[in-house]
XYZ file of C-alpha atoms in Angstrom:
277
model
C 0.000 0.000 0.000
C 0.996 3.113 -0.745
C 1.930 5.847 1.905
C -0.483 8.249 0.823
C -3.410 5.687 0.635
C -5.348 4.662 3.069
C -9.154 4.274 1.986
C -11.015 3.547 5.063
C -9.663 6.606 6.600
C -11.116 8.762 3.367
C -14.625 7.379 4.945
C -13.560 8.625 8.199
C -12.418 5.799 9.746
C -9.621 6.540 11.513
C -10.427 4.965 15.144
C -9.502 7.381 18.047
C -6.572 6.447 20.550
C -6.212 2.968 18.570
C -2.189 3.628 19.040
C -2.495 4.027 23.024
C -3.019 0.411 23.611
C -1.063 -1.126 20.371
C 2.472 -3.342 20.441
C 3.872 -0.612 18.078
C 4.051 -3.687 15.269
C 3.181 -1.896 12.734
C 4.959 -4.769 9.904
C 2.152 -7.106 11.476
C -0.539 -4.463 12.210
C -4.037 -5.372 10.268
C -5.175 -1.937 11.310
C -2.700 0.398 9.762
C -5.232 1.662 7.330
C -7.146 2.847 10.352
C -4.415 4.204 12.484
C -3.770 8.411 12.579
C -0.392 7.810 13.986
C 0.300 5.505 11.205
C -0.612 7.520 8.255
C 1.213 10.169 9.544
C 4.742 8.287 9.920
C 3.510 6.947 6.215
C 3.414 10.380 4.780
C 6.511 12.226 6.930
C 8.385 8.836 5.434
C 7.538 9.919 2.182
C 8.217 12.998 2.121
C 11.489 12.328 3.451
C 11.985 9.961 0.804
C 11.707 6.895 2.940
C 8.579 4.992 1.381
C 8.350 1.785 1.378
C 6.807 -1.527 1.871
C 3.332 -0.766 3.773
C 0.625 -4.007 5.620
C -1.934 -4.237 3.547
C -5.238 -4.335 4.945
C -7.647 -7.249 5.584
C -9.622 -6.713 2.187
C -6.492 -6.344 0.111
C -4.411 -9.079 1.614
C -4.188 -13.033 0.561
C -3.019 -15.986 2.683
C 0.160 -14.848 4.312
C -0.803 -11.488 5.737
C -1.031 -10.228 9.360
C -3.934 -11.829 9.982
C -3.749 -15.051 8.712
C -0.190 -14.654 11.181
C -1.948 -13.883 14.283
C -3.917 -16.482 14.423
C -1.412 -18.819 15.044
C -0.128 -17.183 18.199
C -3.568 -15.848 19.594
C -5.450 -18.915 19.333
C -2.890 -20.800 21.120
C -2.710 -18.527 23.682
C 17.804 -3.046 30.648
C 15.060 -1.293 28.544
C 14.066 1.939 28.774
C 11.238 3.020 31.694
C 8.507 4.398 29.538
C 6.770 5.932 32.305
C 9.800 7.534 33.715
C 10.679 9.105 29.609
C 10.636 12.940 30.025
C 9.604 12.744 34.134
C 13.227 13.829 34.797
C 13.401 16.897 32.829
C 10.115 17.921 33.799
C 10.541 17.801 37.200
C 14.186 19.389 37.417
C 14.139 23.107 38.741
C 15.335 25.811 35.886
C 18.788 25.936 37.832
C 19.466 21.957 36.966
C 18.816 21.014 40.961
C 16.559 18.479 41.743
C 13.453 19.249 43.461
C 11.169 17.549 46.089
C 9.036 16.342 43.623
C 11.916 14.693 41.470
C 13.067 12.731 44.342
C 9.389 11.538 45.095
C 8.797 10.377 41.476
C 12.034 8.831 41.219
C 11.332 6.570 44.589
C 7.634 6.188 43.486
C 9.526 4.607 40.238
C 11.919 2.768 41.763
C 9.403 1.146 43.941
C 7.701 -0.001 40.470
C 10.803 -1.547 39.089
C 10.548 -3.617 42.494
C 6.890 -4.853 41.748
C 6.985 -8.530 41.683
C 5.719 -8.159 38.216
C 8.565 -5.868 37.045
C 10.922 -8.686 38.951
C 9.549 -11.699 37.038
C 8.996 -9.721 33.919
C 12.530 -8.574 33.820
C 14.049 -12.502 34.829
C 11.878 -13.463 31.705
C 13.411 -10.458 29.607
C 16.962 -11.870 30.776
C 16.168 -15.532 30.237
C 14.354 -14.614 27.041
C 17.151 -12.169 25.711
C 19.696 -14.796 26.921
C 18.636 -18.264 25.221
C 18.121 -16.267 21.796
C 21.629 -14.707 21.608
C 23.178 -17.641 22.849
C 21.176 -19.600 20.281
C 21.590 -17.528 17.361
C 24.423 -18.470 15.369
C 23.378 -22.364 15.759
C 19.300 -20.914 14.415
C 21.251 -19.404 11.549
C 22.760 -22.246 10.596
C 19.529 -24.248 11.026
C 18.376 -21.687 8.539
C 15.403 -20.377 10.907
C 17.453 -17.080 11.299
C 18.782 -15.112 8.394
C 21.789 -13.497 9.150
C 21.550 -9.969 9.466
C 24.373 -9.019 6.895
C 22.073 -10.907 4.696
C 18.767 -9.483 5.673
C 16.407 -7.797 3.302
C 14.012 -5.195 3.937
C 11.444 -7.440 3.076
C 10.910 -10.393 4.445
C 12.077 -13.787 3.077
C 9.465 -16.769 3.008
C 11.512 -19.875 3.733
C 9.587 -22.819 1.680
C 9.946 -25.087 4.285
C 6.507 -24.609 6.220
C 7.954 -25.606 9.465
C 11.172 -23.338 9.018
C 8.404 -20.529 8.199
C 6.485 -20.535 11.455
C 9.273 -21.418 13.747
C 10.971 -18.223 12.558
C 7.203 -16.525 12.946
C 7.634 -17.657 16.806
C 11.125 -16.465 17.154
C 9.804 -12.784 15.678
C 7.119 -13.324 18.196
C 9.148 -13.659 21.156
C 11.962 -11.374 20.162
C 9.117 -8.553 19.960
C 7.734 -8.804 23.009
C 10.642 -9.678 25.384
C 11.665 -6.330 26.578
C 8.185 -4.805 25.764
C 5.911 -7.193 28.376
C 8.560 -5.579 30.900
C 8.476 -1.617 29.670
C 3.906 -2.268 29.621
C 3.620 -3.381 33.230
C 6.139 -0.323 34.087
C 3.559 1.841 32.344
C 0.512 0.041 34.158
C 2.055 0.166 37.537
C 2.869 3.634 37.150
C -0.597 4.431 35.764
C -2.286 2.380 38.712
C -0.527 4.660 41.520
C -1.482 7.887 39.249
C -5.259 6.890 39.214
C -4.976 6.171 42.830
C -3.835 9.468 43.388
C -6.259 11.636 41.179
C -9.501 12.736 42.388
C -12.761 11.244 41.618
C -14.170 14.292 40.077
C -11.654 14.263 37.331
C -11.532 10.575 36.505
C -14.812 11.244 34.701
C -16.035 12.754 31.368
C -18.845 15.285 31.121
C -21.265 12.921 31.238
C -20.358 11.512 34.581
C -18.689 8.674 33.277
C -15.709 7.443 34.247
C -12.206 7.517 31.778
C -11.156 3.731 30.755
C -8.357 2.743 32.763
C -4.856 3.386 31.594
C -3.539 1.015 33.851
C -5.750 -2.027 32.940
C -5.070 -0.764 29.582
C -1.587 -1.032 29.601
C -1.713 -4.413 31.286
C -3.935 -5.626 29.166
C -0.912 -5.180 25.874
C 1.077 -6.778 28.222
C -1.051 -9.943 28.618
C -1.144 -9.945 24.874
C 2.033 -9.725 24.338
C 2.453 -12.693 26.924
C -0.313 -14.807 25.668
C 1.751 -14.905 22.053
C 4.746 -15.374 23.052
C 3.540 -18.028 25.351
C 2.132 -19.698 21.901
C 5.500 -18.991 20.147
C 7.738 -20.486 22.734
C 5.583 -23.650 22.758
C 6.095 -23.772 19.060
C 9.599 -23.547 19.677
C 10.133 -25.985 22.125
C 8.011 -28.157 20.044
C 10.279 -27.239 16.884
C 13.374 -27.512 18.764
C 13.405 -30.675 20.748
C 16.816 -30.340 22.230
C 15.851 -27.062 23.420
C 12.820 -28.429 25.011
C 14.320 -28.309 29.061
C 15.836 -24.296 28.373
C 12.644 -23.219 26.639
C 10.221 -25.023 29.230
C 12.345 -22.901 31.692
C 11.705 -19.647 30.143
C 7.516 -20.690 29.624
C 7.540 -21.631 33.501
C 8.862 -18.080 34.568
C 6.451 -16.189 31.804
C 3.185 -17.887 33.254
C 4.421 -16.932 36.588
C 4.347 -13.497 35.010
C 0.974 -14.241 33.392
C -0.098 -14.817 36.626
C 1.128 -12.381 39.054
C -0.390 -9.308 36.159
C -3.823 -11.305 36.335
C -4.087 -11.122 39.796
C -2.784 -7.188 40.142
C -4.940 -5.996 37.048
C -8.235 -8.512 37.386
C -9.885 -6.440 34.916
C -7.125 -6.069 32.330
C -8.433 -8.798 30.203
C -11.685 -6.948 30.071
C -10.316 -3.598 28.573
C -11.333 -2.724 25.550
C -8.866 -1.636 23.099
C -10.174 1.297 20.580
C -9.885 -0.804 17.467
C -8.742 -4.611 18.581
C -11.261 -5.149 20.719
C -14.562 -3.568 19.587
């Protein structure tokens, strides 16, 4: 698709917030076409001269697109702090000292990071982060990684059917590693914020209340875990002498499966603009 196309947002279909609660994916996005952010990248890109290969949406697509590739993983079921991006500088005094309020946020933060879910989240990002690297030059050689001095920008399609979706579950879980981690900083953050604002303005002009930016961002995280759950199975199934390191890493991500579905009980319930309507 071209940059400058996007046809159901000519009929004023753009959805509203769809790319607050989205795993930034765009390469396996089926609602591009529908996404403000997107087109706007699309068309900067362009115009800086950087056009290129676009998802296609659902009408346009045949039997390899996005979501023909999702529903493999969703019917089986040291980053960067996002919340703490930009809380420095905004909470420095014009003379570069730290004030009161910077030392708060910075403890409220660091208490976060020692959530049992940021714990277990980040072990899983190490184990994760750890088995692939130490893996990848024997993957490569198994042909289910191309090596990146020989990548393309566009994807190769091995002919091999198995090779093909075992290197679908190792995009899978090298996606969402870190970002499971950087979603339940967001959601933790987001929790103690709500917990903190007054009732009167957690509520529109109609008296009813804001969704909940916290359950929100938990629930991209539970996504994110639910699919890479699927893709490490497929692994482990693909890669039998793997099987004891890989059932390792699936043991500590349910643990993290469960510990965000007993902080955020209603995370599963949130209703994503777009995904979920």
């Amino acid at each position: 698709m071209n940059a400058r196309e996007f046809p159901e947002a000519e009929e004023g279909g753009f959805v509203d917030g769809i790319f607050n609660y989205c795993d930034r994916w765009c390469e396996r996005c089926t609602m591009t076409t529908r996404c403000r952010q997107f087109a706007m990248s699309s068309v900067m890109d362009a115009v800086d001269g950087l056009e290129g290969e676009f998802p296609e949406s659902d009408e346009e697509s045949d039997g390899g697109d996005a979501a023909e590739f999702w529903k493999i993983f969703d019917e089986a079921g040291e980053p960067e702090n996002e919340a703490w991006q930009g809380v420095e500088q905004d909470l420095c005094l014009e003379d570069g000292e730290e004030s009161e309020e910077f030392h708060r946020r910075k403890d409220e933060l660091e208490d976060n990071r020692k959530h049992p879910c940021s714990v277990e989240s980040m072990r899983y990002l190490d184990l994760a982060h750890d088995w692939m690297e130490r893996l990848r030059i024997e993957l490569e050689k198994r042909e289910i990684l191309v090596p990146i001095e020989k990548e393309n920008p566009r994807r190769s399609i091995h002919e091999d059917e198995r090779i093909e979706r075992l290197r679908d579950a190792f995009d899978v879980v090298s996606w969402y590693h870190m970002q499971i981690y950087v979603k339940l900083q967001r959601a933790l953050e987001s929790r103690r914020t709500e917990a903190e604002t007054p009732p009167e303005y957690q509520v529109d002009d109609n008296g009813d209340p804001f969704p909940s930016d916290a359950d929100g961002s938990a629930k991209v995280a539970v996504v994110g875990i639910d699919r890479s759950l699927a893709a490490w199975s497929l692994l482990r199934e693909g890669l039998p002498d793997q099987s004891e390191d890989i059932f390792q890493i699936l043991v500590c991500l349910d643990g993290v499966r469960r510990l965000v579905e007993r902080e955020f009980p209603k995370a599963r319930q949130f209703q994503r603009p777009g995904f979920d309507e």
